mmCIF file with all atom_site columns, N, CA and C in Angstrom:
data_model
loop_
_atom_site.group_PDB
_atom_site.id
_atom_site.type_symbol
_atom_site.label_atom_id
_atom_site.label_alt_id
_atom_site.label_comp_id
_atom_site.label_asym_id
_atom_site.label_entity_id
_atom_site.label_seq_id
_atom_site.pdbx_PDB_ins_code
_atom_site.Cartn_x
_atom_site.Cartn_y
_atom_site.Cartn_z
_atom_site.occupancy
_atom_site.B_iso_or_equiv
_atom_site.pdbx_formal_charge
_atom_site.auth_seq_id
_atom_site.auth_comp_id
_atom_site.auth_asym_id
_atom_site.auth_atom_id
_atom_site.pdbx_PDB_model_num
ATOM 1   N N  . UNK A 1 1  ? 178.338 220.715 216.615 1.00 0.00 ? 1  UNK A N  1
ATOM 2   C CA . UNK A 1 1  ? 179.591 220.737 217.347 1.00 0.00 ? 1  UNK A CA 1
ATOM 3   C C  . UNK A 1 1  ? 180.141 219.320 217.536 1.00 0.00 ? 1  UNK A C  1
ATOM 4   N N  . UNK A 1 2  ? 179.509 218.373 218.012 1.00 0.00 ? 2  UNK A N  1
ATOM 5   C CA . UNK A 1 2  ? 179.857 216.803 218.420 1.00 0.00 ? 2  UNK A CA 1
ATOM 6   C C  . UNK A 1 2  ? 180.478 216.470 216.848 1.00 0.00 ? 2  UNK A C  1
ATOM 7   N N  . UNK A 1 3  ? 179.337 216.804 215.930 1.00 0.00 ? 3  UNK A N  1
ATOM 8   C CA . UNK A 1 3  ? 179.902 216.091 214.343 1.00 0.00 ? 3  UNK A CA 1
ATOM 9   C C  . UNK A 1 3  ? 181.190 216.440 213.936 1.00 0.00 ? 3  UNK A C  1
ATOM 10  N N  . UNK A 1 4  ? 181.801 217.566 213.881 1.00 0.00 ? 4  UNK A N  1
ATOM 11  C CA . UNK A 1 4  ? 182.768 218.117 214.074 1.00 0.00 ? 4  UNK A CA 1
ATOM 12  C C  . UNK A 1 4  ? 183.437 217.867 215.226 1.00 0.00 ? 4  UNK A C  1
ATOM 13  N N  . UNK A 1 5  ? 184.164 217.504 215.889 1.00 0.00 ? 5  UNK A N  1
ATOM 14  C CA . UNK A 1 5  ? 184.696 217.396 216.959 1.00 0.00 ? 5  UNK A CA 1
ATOM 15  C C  . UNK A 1 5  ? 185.206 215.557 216.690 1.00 0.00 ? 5  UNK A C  1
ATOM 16  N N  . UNK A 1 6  ? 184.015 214.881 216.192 1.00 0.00 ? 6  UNK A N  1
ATOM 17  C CA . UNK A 1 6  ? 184.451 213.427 215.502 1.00 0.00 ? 6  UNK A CA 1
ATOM 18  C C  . UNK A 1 6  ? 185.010 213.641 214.412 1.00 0.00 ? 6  UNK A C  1
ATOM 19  N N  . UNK A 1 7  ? 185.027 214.617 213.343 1.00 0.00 ? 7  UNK A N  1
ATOM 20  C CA . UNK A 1 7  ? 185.463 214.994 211.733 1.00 0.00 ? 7  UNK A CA 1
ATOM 21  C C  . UNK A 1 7  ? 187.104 214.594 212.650 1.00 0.00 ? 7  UNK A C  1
ATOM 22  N N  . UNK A 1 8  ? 187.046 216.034 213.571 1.00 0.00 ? 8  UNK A N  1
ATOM 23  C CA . UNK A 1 8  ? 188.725 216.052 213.935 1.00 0.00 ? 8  UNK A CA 1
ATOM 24  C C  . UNK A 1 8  ? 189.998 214.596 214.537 1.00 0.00 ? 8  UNK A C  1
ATOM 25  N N  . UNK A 1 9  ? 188.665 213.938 215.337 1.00 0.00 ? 9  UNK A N  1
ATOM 26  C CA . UNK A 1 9  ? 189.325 212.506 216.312 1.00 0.00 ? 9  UNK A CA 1
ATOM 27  C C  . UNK A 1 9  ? 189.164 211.551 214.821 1.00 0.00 ? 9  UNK A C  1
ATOM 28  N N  . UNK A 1 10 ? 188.672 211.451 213.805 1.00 0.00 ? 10 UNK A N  1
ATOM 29  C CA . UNK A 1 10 ? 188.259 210.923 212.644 1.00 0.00 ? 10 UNK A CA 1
ATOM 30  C C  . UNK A 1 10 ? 189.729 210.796 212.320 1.00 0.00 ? 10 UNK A C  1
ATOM 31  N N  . UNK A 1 11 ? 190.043 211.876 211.871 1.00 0.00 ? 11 UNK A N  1
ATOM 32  C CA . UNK A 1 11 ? 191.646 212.113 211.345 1.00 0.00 ? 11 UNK A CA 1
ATOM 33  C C  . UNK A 1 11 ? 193.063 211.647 211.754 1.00 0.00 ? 11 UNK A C  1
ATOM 34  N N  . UNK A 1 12 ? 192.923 211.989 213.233 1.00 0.00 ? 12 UNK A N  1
ATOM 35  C CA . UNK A 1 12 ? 193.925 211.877 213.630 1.00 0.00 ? 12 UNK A CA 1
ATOM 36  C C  . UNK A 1 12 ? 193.924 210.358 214.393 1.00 0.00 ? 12 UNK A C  1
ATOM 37  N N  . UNK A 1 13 ? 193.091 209.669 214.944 1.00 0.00 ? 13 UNK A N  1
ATOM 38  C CA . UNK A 1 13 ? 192.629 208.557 215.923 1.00 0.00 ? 13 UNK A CA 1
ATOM 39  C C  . UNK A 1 13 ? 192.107 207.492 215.046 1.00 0.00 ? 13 UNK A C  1
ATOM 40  N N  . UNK A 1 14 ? 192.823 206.328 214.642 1.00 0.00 ? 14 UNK A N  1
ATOM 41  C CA . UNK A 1 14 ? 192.355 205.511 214.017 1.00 0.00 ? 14 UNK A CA 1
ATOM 42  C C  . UNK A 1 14 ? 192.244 204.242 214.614 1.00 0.00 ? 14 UNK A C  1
ATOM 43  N N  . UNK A 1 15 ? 191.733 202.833 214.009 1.00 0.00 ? 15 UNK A N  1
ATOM 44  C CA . UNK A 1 15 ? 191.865 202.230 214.592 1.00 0.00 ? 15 UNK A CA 1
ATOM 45  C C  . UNK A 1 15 ? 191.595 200.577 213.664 1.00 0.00 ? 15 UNK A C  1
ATOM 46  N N  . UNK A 1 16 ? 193.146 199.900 213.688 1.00 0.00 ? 16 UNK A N  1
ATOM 47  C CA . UNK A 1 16 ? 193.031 198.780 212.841 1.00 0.00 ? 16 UNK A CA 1
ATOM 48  C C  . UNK A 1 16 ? 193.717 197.843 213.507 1.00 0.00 ? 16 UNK A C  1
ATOM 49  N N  . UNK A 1 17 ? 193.033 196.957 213.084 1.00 0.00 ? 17 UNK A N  1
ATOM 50  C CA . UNK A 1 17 ? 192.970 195.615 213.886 1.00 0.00 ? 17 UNK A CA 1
ATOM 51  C C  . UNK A 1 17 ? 194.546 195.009 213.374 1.00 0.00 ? 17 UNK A C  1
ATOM 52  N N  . UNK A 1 18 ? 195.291 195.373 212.408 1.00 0.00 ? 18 UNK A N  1
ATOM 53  C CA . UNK A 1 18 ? 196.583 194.822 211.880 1.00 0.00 ? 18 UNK A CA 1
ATOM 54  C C  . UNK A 1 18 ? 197.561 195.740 212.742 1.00 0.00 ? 18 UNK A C  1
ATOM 55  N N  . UNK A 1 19 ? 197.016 196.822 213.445 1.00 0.00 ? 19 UNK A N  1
ATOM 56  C CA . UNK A 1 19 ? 197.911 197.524 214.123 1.00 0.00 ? 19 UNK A CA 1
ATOM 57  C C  . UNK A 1 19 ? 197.890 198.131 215.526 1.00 0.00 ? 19 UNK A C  1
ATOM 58  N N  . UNK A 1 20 ? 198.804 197.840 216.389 1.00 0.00 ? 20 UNK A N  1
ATOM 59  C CA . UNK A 1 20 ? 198.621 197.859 217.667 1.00 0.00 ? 20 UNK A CA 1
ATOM 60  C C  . UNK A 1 20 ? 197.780 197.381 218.224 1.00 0.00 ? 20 UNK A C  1
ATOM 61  N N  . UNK A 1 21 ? 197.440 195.945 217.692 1.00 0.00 ? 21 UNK A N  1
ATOM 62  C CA . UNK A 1 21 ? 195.849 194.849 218.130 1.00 0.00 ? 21 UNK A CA 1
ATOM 63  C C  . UNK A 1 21 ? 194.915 195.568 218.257 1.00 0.00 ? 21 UNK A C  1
ATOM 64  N N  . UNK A 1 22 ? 194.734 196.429 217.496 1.00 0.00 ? 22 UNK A N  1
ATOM 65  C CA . UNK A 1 22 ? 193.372 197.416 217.248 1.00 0.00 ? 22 UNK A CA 1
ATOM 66  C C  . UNK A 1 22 ? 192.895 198.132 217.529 1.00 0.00 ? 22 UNK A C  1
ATOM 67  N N  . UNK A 1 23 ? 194.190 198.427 218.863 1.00 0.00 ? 23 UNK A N  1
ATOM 68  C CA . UNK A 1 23 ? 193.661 199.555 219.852 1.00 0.00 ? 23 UNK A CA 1
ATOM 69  C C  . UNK A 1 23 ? 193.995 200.897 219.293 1.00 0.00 ? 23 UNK A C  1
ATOM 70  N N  . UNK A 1 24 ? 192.812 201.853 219.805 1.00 0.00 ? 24 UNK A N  1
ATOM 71  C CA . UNK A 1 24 ? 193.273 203.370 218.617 1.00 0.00 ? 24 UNK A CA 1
ATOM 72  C C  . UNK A 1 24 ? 194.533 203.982 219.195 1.00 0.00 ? 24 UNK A C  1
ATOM 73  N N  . UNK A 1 25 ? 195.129 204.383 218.319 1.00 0.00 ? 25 UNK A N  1
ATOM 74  C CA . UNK A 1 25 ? 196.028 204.544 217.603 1.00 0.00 ? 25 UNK A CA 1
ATOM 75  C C  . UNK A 1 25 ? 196.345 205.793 216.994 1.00 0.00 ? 25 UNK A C  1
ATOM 76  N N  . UNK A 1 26 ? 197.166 206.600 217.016 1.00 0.00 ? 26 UNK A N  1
ATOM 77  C CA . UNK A 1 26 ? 197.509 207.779 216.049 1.00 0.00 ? 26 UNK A CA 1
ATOM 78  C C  . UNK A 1 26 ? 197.651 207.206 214.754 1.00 0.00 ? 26 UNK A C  1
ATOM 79  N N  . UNK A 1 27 ? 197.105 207.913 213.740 1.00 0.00 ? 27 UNK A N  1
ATOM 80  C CA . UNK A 1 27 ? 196.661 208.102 212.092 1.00 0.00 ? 27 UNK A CA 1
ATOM 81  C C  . UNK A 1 27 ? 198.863 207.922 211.612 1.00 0.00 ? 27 UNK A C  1
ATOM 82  N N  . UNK A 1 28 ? 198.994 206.727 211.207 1.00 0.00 ? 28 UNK A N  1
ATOM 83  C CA . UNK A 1 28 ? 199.836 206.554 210.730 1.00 0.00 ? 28 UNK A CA 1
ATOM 84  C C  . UNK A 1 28 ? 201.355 206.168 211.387 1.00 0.00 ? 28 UNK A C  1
ATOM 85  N N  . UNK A 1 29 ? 200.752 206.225 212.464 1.00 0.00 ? 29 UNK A N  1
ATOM 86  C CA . UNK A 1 29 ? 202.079 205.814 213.424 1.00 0.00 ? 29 UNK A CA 1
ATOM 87  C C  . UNK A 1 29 ? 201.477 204.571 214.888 1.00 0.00 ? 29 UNK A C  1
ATOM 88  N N  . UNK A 1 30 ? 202.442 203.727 215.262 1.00 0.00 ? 30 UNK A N  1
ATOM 89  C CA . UNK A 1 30 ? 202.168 203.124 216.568 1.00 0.00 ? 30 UNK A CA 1
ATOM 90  C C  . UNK A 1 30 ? 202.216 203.264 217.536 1.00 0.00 ? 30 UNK A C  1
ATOM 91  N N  . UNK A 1 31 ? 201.841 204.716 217.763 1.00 0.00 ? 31 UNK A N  1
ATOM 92  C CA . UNK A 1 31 ? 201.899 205.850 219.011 1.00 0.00 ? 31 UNK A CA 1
ATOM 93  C C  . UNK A 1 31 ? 200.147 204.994 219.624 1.00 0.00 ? 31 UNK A C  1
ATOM 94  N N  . UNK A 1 32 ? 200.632 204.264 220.988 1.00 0.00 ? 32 UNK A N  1
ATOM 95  C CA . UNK A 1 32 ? 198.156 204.099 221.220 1.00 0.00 ? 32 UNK A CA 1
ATOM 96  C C  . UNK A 1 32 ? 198.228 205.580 221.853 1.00 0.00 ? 32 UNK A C  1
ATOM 97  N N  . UNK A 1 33 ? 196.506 205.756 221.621 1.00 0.00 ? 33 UNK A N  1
ATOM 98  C CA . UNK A 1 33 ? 196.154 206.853 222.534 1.00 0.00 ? 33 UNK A CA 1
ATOM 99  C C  . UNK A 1 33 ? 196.190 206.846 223.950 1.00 0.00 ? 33 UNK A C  1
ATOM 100 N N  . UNK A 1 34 ? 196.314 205.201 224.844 1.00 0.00 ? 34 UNK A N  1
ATOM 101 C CA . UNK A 1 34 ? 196.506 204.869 225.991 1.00 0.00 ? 34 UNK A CA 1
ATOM 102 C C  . UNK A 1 34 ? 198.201 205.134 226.317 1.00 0.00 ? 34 UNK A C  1
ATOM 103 N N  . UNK A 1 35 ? 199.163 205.329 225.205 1.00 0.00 ? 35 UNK A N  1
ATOM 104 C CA . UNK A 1 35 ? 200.657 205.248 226.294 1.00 0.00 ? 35 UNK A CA 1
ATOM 105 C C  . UNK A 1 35 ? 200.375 207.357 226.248 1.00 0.00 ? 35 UNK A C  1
ATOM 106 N N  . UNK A 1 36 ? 199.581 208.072 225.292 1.00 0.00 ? 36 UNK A N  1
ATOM 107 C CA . UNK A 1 36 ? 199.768 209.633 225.025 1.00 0.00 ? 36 UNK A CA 1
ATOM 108 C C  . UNK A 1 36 ? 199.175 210.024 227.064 1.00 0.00 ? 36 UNK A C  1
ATOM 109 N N  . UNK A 1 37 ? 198.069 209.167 227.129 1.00 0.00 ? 37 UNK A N  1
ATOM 110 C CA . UNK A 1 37 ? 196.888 209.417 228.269 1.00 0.00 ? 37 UNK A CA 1
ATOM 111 C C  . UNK A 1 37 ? 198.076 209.208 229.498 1.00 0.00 ? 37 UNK A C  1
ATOM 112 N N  . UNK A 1 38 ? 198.546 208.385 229.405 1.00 0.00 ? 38 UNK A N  1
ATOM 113 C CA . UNK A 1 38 ? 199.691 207.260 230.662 1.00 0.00 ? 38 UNK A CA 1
ATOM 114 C C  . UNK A 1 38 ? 200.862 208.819 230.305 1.00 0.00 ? 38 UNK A C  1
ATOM 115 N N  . UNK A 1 39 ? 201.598 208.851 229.630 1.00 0.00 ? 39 UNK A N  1
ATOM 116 C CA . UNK A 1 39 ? 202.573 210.409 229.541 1.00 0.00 ? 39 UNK A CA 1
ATOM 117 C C  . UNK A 1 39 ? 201.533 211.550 230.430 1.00 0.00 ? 39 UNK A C  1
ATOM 118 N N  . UNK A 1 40 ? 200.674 211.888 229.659 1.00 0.00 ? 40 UNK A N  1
ATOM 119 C CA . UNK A 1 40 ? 200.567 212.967 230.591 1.00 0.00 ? 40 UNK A CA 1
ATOM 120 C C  . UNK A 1 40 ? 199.761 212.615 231.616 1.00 0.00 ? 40 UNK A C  1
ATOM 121 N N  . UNK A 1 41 ? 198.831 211.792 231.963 1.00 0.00 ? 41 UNK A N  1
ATOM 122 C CA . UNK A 1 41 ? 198.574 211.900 233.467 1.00 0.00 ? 41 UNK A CA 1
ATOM 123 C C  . UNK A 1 41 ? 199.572 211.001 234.736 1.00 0.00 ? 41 UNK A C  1
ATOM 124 N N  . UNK A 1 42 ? 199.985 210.116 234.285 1.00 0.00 ? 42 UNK A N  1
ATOM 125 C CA . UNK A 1 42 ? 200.393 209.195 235.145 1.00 0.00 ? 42 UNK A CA 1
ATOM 126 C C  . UNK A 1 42 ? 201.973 209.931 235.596 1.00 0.00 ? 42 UNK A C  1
ATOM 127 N N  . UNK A 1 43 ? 202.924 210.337 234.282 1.00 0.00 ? 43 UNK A N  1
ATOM 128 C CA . UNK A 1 43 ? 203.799 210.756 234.317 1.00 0.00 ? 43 UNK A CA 1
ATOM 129 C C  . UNK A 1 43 ? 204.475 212.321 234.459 1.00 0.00 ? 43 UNK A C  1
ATOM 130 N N  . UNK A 1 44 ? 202.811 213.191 233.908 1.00 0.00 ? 44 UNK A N  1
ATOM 131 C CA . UNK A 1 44 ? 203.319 214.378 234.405 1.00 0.00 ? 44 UNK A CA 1
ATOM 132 C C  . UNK A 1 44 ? 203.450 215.298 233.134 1.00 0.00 ? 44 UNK A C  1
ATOM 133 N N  . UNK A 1 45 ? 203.635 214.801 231.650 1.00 0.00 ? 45 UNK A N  1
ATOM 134 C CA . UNK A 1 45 ? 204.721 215.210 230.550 1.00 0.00 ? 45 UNK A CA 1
ATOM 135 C C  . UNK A 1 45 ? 203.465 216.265 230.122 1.00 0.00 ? 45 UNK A C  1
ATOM 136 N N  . UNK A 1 46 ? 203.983 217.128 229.965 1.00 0.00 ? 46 UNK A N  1
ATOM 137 C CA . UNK A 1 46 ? 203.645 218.456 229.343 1.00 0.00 ? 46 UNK A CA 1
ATOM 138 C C  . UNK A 1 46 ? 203.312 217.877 227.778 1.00 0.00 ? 46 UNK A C  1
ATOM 139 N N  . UNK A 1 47 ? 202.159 218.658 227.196 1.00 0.00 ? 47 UNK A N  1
ATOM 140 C CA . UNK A 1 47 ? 201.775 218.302 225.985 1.00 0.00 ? 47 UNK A CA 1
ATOM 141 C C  . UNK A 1 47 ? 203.001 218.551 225.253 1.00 0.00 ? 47 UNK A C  1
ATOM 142 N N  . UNK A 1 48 ? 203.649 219.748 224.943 1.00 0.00 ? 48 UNK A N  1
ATOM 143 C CA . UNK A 1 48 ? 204.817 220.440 224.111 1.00 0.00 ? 48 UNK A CA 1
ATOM 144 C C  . UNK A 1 48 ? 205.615 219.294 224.023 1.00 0.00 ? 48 UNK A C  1
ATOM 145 N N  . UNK A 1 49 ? 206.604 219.001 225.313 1.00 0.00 ? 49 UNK A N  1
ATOM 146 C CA . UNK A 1 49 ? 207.291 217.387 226.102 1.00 0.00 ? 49 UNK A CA 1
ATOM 147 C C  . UNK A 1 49 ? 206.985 216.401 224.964 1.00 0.00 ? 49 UNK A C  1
ATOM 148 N N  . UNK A 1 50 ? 205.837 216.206 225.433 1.00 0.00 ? 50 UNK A N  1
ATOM 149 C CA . UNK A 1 50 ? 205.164 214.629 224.577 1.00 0.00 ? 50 UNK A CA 1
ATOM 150 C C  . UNK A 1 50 ? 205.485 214.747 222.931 1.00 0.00 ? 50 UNK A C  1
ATOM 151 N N  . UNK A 1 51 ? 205.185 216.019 222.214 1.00 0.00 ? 51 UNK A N  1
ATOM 152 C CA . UNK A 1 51 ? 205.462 216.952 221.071 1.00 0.00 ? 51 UNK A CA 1
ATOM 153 C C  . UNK A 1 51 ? 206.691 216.403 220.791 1.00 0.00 ? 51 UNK A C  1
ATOM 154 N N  . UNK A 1 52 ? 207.842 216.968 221.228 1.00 0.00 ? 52 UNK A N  1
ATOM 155 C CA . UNK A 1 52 ? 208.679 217.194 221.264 1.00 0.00 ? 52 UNK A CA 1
ATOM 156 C C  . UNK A 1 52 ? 209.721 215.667 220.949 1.00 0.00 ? 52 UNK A C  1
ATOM 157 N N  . UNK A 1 53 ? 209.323 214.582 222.519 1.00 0.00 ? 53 UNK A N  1
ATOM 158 C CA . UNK A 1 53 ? 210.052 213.558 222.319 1.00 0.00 ? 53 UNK A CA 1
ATOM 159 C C  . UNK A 1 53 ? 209.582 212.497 221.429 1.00 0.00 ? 53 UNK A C  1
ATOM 160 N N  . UNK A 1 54 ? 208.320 212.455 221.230 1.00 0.00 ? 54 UNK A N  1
ATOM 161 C CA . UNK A 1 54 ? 207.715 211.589 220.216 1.00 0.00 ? 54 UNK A CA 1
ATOM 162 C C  . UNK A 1 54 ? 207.769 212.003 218.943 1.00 0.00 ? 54 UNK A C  1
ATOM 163 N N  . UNK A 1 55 ? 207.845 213.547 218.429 1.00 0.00 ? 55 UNK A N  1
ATOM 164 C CA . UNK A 1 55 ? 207.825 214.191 217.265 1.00 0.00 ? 55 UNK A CA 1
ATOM 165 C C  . UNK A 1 55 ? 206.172 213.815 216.990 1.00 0.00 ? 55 UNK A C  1
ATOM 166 N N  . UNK A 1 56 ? 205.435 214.268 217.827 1.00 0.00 ? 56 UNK A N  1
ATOM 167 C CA . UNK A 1 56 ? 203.777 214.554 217.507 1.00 0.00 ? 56 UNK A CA 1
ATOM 168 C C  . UNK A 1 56 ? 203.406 216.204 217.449 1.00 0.00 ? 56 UNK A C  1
ATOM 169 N N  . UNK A 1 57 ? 202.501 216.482 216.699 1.00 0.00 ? 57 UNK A N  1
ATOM 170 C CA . UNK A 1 57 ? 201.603 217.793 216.582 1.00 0.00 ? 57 UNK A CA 1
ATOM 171 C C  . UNK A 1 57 ? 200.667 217.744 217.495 1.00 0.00 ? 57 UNK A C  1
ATOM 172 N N  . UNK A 1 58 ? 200.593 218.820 218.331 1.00 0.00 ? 58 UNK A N  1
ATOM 173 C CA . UNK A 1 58 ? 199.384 219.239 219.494 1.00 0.00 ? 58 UNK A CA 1
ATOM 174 C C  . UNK A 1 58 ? 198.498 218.712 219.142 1.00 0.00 ? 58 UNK A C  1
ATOM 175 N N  . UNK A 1 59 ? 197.953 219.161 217.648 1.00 0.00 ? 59 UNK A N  1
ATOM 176 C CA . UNK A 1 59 ? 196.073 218.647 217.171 1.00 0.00 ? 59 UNK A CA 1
ATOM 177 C C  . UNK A 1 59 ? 196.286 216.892 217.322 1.00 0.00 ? 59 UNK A C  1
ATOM 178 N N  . UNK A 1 60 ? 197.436 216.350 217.106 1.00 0.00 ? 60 UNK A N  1
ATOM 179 C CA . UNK A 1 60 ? 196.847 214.736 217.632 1.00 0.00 ? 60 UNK A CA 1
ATOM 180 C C  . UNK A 1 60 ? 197.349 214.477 218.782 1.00 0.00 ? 60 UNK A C  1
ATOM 181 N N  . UNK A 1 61 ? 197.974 215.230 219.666 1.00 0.00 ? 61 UNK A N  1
ATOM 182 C CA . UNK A 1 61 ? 197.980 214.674 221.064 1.00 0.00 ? 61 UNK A CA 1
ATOM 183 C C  . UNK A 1 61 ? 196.534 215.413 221.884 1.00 0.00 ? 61 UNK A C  1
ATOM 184 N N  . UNK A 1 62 ? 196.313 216.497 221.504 1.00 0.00 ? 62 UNK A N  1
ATOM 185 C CA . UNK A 1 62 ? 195.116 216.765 221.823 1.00 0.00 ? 62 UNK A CA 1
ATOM 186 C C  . UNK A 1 62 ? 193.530 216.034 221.516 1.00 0.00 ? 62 UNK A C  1
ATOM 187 N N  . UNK A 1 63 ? 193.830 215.148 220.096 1.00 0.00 ? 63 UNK A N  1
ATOM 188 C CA . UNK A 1 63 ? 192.744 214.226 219.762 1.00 0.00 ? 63 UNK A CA 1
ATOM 189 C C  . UNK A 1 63 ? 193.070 213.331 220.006 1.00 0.00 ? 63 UNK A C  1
ATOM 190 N N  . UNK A 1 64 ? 194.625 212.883 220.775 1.00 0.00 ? 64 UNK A N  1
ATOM 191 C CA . UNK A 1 64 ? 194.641 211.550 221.526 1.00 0.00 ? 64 UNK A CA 1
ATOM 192 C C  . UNK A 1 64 ? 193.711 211.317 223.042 1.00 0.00 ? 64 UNK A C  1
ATOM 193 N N  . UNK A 1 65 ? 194.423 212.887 223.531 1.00 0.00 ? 65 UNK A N  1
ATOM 194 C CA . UNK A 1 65 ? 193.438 213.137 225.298 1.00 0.00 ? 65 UNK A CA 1
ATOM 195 C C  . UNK A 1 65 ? 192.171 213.218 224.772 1.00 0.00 ? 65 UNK A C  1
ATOM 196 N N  . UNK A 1 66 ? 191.756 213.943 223.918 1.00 0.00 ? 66 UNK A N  1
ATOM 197 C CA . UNK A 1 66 ? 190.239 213.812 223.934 1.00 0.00 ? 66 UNK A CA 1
ATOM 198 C C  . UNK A 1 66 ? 189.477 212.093 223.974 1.00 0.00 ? 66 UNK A C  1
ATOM 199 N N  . UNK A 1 67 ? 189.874 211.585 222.928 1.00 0.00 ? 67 UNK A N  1
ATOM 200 C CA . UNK A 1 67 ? 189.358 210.390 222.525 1.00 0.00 ? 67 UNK A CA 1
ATOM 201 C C  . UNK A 1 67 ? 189.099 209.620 224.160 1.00 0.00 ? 67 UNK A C  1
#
């Protein structure tokens, strides 16, 4: 289950030092997983919301909160 569960954050959660000073990062965009975490807890934003105004898919805002 854990190995799988990294296959999925693998994909979507990356993390390079040429981008966003290395902090992880959504797989192909300069979305960090820290402003996805700051939207929905700090601010409230409904996953769909976050979806919606960023133009993200659930499976990487969901492997953003996980991470």
């Amino acid at each position: 289950m854990e190995e799988c569960v990294q296959q999925i954050l693998d994909r979507y959660i990356v993390i390079d030092q040429a981008v966003c000073h290395g902090r992880p990062h959504i797989a192909g965009r300069r979305i960090k997983v820290q402003d996805i975490a700051i939207w929905r807890e700090r601010l409230g934003l409904g996953v769909d919301e976050i979806g919606t105004d960023y133009d993200l898919s659930l499976a990487e805002i969901y492997a953003a909160l996980s991470y």
